[in-house]
Every structure is written in C-alpha cells, then in structure tokens.
Amino acid sequence: MTSRTTGGQPDEFLEYRLVRLGSRLERRFASALAPTGLSPRQFSVLAVLTESPGITSADLARAVLTTPQSMGPLLDQMESRGLVERTKERGRGRAAPVRVTDTGTALLHEAARLVGTLDAAARQRLGEQGHQELSRLLAVLEDHVGEA
C-alpha cells in the first residue's frame, strides 16, 4: 500500500469514500423520489416543515443543506405546485411563514414510503445492530465536521 503522504489510492482516504458513497446515495435517493416529482431537497423541506412548524427560514435552509438565498426560489417552486403555502409576509431571519398543504402532506407520505424501502434494504444488508452502529458513527462524524 502506498503511503498517504505520497498520494496513494483514493480509497485510502475515508473522506473520499464518503463523498463517493454520498454521490451514489444521492442519485439513488433521487431515483426513489422520481415518481413523486420531488427532489431530495424538496422532500427535506416538506419533512422539516412538518416536524418543525415555525422554523426560521435560515434554520430551514441549514436543515435542508441549502443557502438562505436559495430558500425563497425553492419555496416559490413548491408553492406553485401547491405543496406549501405562505401564511403571512416574508421576513428575513423570522419564523418561516410557510406551512405544508394537504397536497404536500400526502406527497410527503408517499415519498417517505418510497424512501423507506431504501432504508429497509440498508437495514437488511447491515443487520439491525450494524445499522444502529453506522448511524452512531455517522452522527460522530457529523459532529466532528460541523456545518460547512
């Protein structure tokens, strides 16, 4: 094996393997969501708004891994599909004046069912104990890396 200091193979670097895996999983996730017409980010917006009503726009953006500047156009797009609705005037840094509509809730349930099949396959492959351990290790790495 080549030393890490001289370059070596990319697979020697955990971060490289995680980035590669993340890219593959993102494509797989998007493919699972395709029948709903939702992107992974739109799915995340619906899930976060459902679980955290009244969340600020900035916190919503962080939770779905986008910028606050991108959140407005994303919500505009989702509002035009009838998935969310703005309930009052927009305000920077204030609680997001957005709620998930009944249409959005129904689509979120369908999307969660589709995504759930991916998670079930991972649980089957890893076993319950392996799945829990991987989840724990990913949380440790997420804490270590923090927000970008």
PDB file of C-alpha atoms in Angstrom:
ATOM      1  CA  MET A   1       0.000   0.000   0.000  1.00  0.00           C
ATOM      2  CA  THR A   2       1.249   3.462  -0.876  1.00  0.00           C
ATOM      3  CA  SER A   3       1.788   5.965   1.905  1.00  0.00           C
ATOM      4  CA  ARG A   4      -0.876   8.648   2.292  1.00  0.00           C
ATOM      5  CA  THR A   5       1.854  11.272   2.192  1.00  0.00           C
ATOM      6  CA  THR A   6       2.800  10.296  -1.374  1.00  0.00           C
ATOM      7  CA  GLY A   7      -0.720  10.307  -2.760  1.00  0.00           C
ATOM      8  CA  GLY A   8      -1.760   6.677  -2.674  1.00  0.00           C
ATOM      9  CA  GLN A   9      -5.071   5.332  -3.834  1.00  0.00           C
ATOM     10  CA  PRO A  10      -8.166   7.487  -3.302  1.00  0.00           C
ATOM     11  CA  ASP A  11      -9.856   4.647  -1.393  1.00  0.00           C
ATOM     12  CA  GLU A  12      -7.251   5.074   1.355  1.00  0.00           C
ATOM     13  CA  PHE A  13      -8.985   8.301   2.340  1.00  0.00           C
ATOM     14  CA  LEU A  14     -12.182   7.867   4.354  1.00  0.00           C
ATOM     15  CA  GLU A  15     -13.448  11.266   3.245  1.00  0.00           C
ATOM     16  CA  TYR A  16     -13.083  10.310  -0.414  1.00  0.00           C
ATOM     17  CA  ARG A  17     -15.030   7.113   0.135  1.00  0.00           C
ATOM     18  CA  LEU A  18     -17.761   9.012   1.980  1.00  0.00           C
ATOM     19  CA  VAL A  19     -18.023  11.613  -0.794  1.00  0.00           C
ATOM     20  CA  ARG A  20     -18.230   8.865  -3.421  1.00  0.00           C
ATOM     21  CA  LEU A  21     -20.840   6.977  -1.399  1.00  0.00           C
ATOM     22  CA  GLY A  22     -22.779  10.196  -0.787  1.00  0.00           C
ATOM     23  CA  SER A  23     -22.915  10.876  -4.516  1.00  0.00           C
ATOM     24  CA  ARG A  24     -24.221   7.380  -5.235  1.00  0.00           C
ATOM     25  CA  LEU A  25     -26.769   7.569  -2.427  1.00  0.00           C
ATOM     26  CA  GLU A  26     -27.993  10.966  -3.605  1.00  0.00           C
ATOM     27  CA  ARG A  27     -28.670   9.554  -7.085  1.00  0.00           C
ATOM     28  CA  ARG A  28     -30.410   6.529  -5.571  1.00  0.00           C
ATOM     29  CA  PHE A  29     -32.493   8.750  -3.271  1.00  0.00           C
ATOM     30  CA  ALA A  30     -33.493  10.996  -6.191  1.00  0.00           C
ATOM     31  CA  SER A  31     -34.433   7.952  -8.244  1.00  0.00           C
ATOM     32  CA  ALA A  32     -36.636   6.618  -5.452  1.00  0.00           C
ATOM     33  CA  LEU A  33     -38.378  10.014  -5.227  1.00  0.00           C
ATOM     34  CA  ALA A  34     -38.827  10.354  -9.011  1.00  0.00           C
ATOM     35  CA  PRO A  35     -42.428   9.019  -9.072  1.00  0.00           C
ATOM     36  CA  THR A  36     -43.445  11.853  -6.725  1.00  0.00           C
ATOM     37  CA  GLY A  37     -41.741  14.586  -8.743  1.00  0.00           C
ATOM     38  CA  LEU A  38     -39.929  15.724  -5.594  1.00  0.00           C
ATOM     39  CA  SER A  39     -36.223  16.408  -5.458  1.00  0.00           C
ATOM     40  CA  PRO A  40     -34.319  15.259  -2.358  1.00  0.00           C
ATOM     41  CA  ARG A  41     -34.200  18.886  -1.189  1.00  0.00           C
ATOM     42  CA  GLN A  42     -37.957  19.370  -1.662  1.00  0.00           C
ATOM     43  CA  PHE A  43     -38.564  16.158   0.273  1.00  0.00           C
ATOM     44  CA  SER A  44     -36.374  17.538   3.049  1.00  0.00           C
ATOM     45  CA  VAL A  45     -38.241  20.854   3.088  1.00  0.00           C
ATOM     46  CA  LEU A  46     -41.583  19.088   3.472  1.00  0.00           C
ATOM     47  CA  ALA A  47     -40.223  16.798   6.200  1.00  0.00           C
ATOM     48  CA  VAL A  48     -38.561  19.607   8.164  1.00  0.00           C
ATOM     49  CA  LEU A  49     -41.575  21.933   7.923  1.00  0.00           C
ATOM     50  CA  THR A  50     -43.834  19.092   9.063  1.00  0.00           C
ATOM     51  CA  GLU A  51     -41.630  18.251  12.052  1.00  0.00           C
ATOM     52  CA  SER A  52     -40.665  21.839  12.943  1.00  0.00           C
ATOM     53  CA  PRO A  53     -43.505  24.238  12.167  1.00  0.00           C
ATOM     54  CA  GLY A  54     -42.471  27.835  12.750  1.00  0.00           C
ATOM     55  CA  ILE A  55     -38.797  27.174  11.985  1.00  0.00           C
ATOM     56  CA  THR A  56     -36.931  30.253  10.766  1.00  0.00           C
ATOM     57  CA  SER A  57     -36.051  30.476   7.091  1.00  0.00           C
ATOM     58  CA  ALA A  58     -32.344  30.437   7.944  1.00  0.00           C
ATOM     59  CA  ASP A  59     -32.724  27.315  10.087  1.00  0.00           C
ATOM     60  CA  LEU A  60     -34.829  25.664   7.388  1.00  0.00           C
ATOM     61  CA  ALA A  61     -32.104  26.412   4.834  1.00  0.00           C
ATOM     62  CA  ARG A  62     -29.447  24.898   7.117  1.00  0.00           C
ATOM     63  CA  ALA A  63     -31.585  21.846   7.813  1.00  0.00           C
ATOM     64  CA  VAL A  64     -32.011  21.074   4.112  1.00  0.00           C
ATOM     65  CA  LEU A  65     -28.403  21.900   3.208  1.00  0.00           C
ATOM     66  CA  THR A  66     -29.022  24.961   1.091  1.00  0.00           C
ATOM     67  CA  THR A  67     -28.325  28.659   1.431  1.00  0.00           C
ATOM     68  CA  PRO A  68     -30.844  31.138   2.809  1.00  0.00           C
ATOM     69  CA  GLN A  69     -30.683  32.915  -0.584  1.00  0.00           C
ATOM     70  CA  SER A  70     -31.788  29.700  -2.350  1.00  0.00           C
ATOM     71  CA  MET A  71     -34.663  29.029   0.028  1.00  0.00           C
ATOM     72  CA  GLY A  72     -37.005  31.679  -1.428  1.00  0.00           C
ATOM     73  CA  PRO A  73     -36.909  30.357  -5.005  1.00  0.00           C
ATOM     74  CA  LEU A  74     -37.188  26.771  -3.732  1.00  0.00           C
ATOM     75  CA  LEU A  75     -40.296  27.648  -1.713  1.00  0.00           C
ATOM     76  CA  ASP A  76     -41.706  29.610  -4.685  1.00  0.00           C
ATOM     77  CA  GLN A  77     -41.377  26.483  -6.815  1.00  0.00           C
ATOM     78  CA  MET A  78     -43.002  24.297  -4.169  1.00  0.00           C
ATOM     79  CA  GLU A  79     -45.789  26.837  -3.637  1.00  0.00           C
ATOM     80  CA  SER A  80     -46.552  26.849  -7.367  1.00  0.00           C
ATOM     81  CA  ARG A  81     -47.055  23.060  -7.118  1.00  0.00           C
ATOM     82  CA  GLY A  82     -49.424  23.510  -4.188  1.00  0.00           C
ATOM     83  CA  LEU A  83     -47.116  21.703  -1.747  1.00  0.00           C
ATOM     84  CA  VAL A  84     -46.624  24.617   0.638  1.00  0.00           C
ATOM     85  CA  GLU A  85     -48.279  27.945   1.190  1.00  0.00           C
ATOM     86  CA  ARG A  86     -47.022  31.152   2.654  1.00  0.00           C
ATOM     87  CA  THR A  87     -49.196  32.265   5.506  1.00  0.00           C
ATOM     88  CA  LYS A  88     -48.018  35.845   6.043  1.00  0.00           C
ATOM     89  CA  GLU A  89     -45.434  38.390   4.968  1.00  0.00           C
ATOM     90  CA  ARG A  90     -41.920  37.127   4.500  1.00  0.00           C
ATOM     91  CA  GLY A  91     -39.286  38.328   6.895  1.00  0.00           C
ATOM     92  CA  ARG A  92     -35.550  37.790   6.983  1.00  0.00           C
ATOM     93  CA  GLY A  93     -34.488  35.679   9.976  1.00  0.00           C
ATOM     94  CA  ARG A  94     -38.061  35.371  11.216  1.00  0.00           C
ATOM     95  CA  ALA A  95     -40.135  32.234  11.503  1.00  0.00           C
ATOM     96  CA  ALA A  96     -40.759  30.816   8.055  1.00  0.00           C
ATOM     97  CA  PRO A  97     -44.258  31.939   7.068  1.00  0.00           C
ATOM     98  CA  VAL A  98     -44.772  28.627   5.308  1.00  0.00           C
ATOM     99  CA  ARG A  99     -46.924  25.638   6.011  1.00  0.00           C
ATOM    100  CA  VAL A 100     -47.233  22.301   4.271  1.00  0.00           C
ATOM    101  CA  THR A 101     -50.558  21.935   2.446  1.00  0.00           C
ATOM    102  CA  ASP A 102     -52.710  18.813   2.441  1.00  0.00           C
ATOM    103  CA  THR A 103     -51.326  18.064  -1.029  1.00  0.00           C
ATOM    104  CA  GLY A 104     -47.783  18.438   0.314  1.00  0.00           C
ATOM    105  CA  THR A 105     -48.549  16.193   3.276  1.00  0.00           C
ATOM    106  CA  ALA A 106     -49.987  13.472   1.039  1.00  0.00           C
ATOM    107  CA  LEU A 107     -46.984  13.656  -1.272  1.00  0.00           C
ATOM    108  CA  LEU A 108     -44.604  13.574   1.692  1.00  0.00           C
ATOM    109  CA  HIS A 109     -46.260  10.379   2.966  1.00  0.00           C
ATOM    110  CA  GLU A 110     -45.890   8.759  -0.452  1.00  0.00           C
ATOM    111  CA  ALA A 111     -42.276   9.907  -0.726  1.00  0.00           C
ATOM    112  CA  ALA A 112     -41.494   8.653   2.792  1.00  0.00           C
ATOM    113  CA  ARG A 113     -42.891   5.249   1.843  1.00  0.00           C
ATOM    114  CA  LEU A 114     -40.631   5.123  -1.215  1.00  0.00           C
ATOM    115  CA  VAL A 115     -37.570   6.294   0.725  1.00  0.00           C
ATOM    116  CA  GLY A 116     -38.439   3.837   3.477  1.00  0.00           C
ATOM    117  CA  THR A 117     -37.791   0.987   1.063  1.00  0.00           C
ATOM    118  CA  LEU A 118     -34.206   2.223   0.682  1.00  0.00           C
ATOM    119  CA  ASP A 119     -33.741   2.310   4.439  1.00  0.00           C
ATOM    120  CA  ALA A 120     -35.270  -1.152   4.809  1.00  0.00           C
ATOM    121  CA  ALA A 121     -32.816  -2.521   2.241  1.00  0.00           C
ATOM    122  CA  ALA A 122     -29.897  -0.941   4.110  1.00  0.00           C
ATOM    123  CA  ARG A 123     -31.143  -2.380   7.412  1.00  0.00           C
ATOM    124  CA  GLN A 124     -31.427  -5.807   5.837  1.00  0.00           C
ATOM    125  CA  ARG A 125     -27.928  -5.602   4.382  1.00  0.00           C
ATOM    126  CA  LEU A 126     -26.305  -4.277   7.576  1.00  0.00           C
ATOM    127  CA  GLY A 127     -28.469  -6.029  10.147  1.00  0.00           C
ATOM    128  CA  GLU A 128     -30.149  -4.055  12.901  1.00  0.00           C
ATOM    129  CA  GLN A 129     -27.021  -3.837  15.053  1.00  0.00           C
ATOM    130  CA  GLY A 130     -24.865  -2.764  12.091  1.00  0.00           C
ATOM    131  CA  HIS A 131     -27.458  -0.165  11.084  1.00  0.00           C
ATOM    132  CA  GLN A 132     -27.505   1.305  14.590  1.00  0.00           C
ATOM    133  CA  GLU A 133     -23.696   1.339  14.780  1.00  0.00           C
ATOM    134  CA  LEU A 134     -23.381   3.031  11.390  1.00  0.00           C
ATOM    135  CA  SER A 135     -25.948   5.636  12.444  1.00  0.00           C
ATOM    136  CA  ARG A 136     -23.973   6.280  15.623  1.00  0.00           C
ATOM    137  CA  LEU A 137     -20.682   6.618  13.732  1.00  0.00           C
ATOM    138  CA  LEU A 138     -22.228   8.958  11.156  1.00  0.00           C
ATOM    139  CA  ALA A 139     -23.507  11.168  13.992  1.00  0.00           C
ATOM    140  CA  VAL A 140     -19.977  11.267  15.437  1.00  0.00           C
ATOM    141  CA  LEU A 141     -18.577  12.318  12.043  1.00  0.00           C
ATOM    142  CA  GLU A 142     -21.312  14.916  11.551  1.00  0.00           C
ATOM    143  CA  ASP A 143     -20.472  16.434  14.941  1.00  0.00           C
ATOM    144  CA  HIS A 144     -16.767  16.369  14.080  1.00  0.00           C
ATOM    145  CA  VAL A 145     -17.231  18.061  10.708  1.00  0.00           C
ATOM    146  CA  GLY A 146     -19.902  20.513  11.876  1.00  0.00           C
ATOM    147  CA  GLU A 147     -21.526  22.925   9.469  1.00  0.00           C
ATOM    148  CA  ALA A 148     -19.668  23.821   6.330  1.00  0.00           C
TER     149      ALA A 148
END
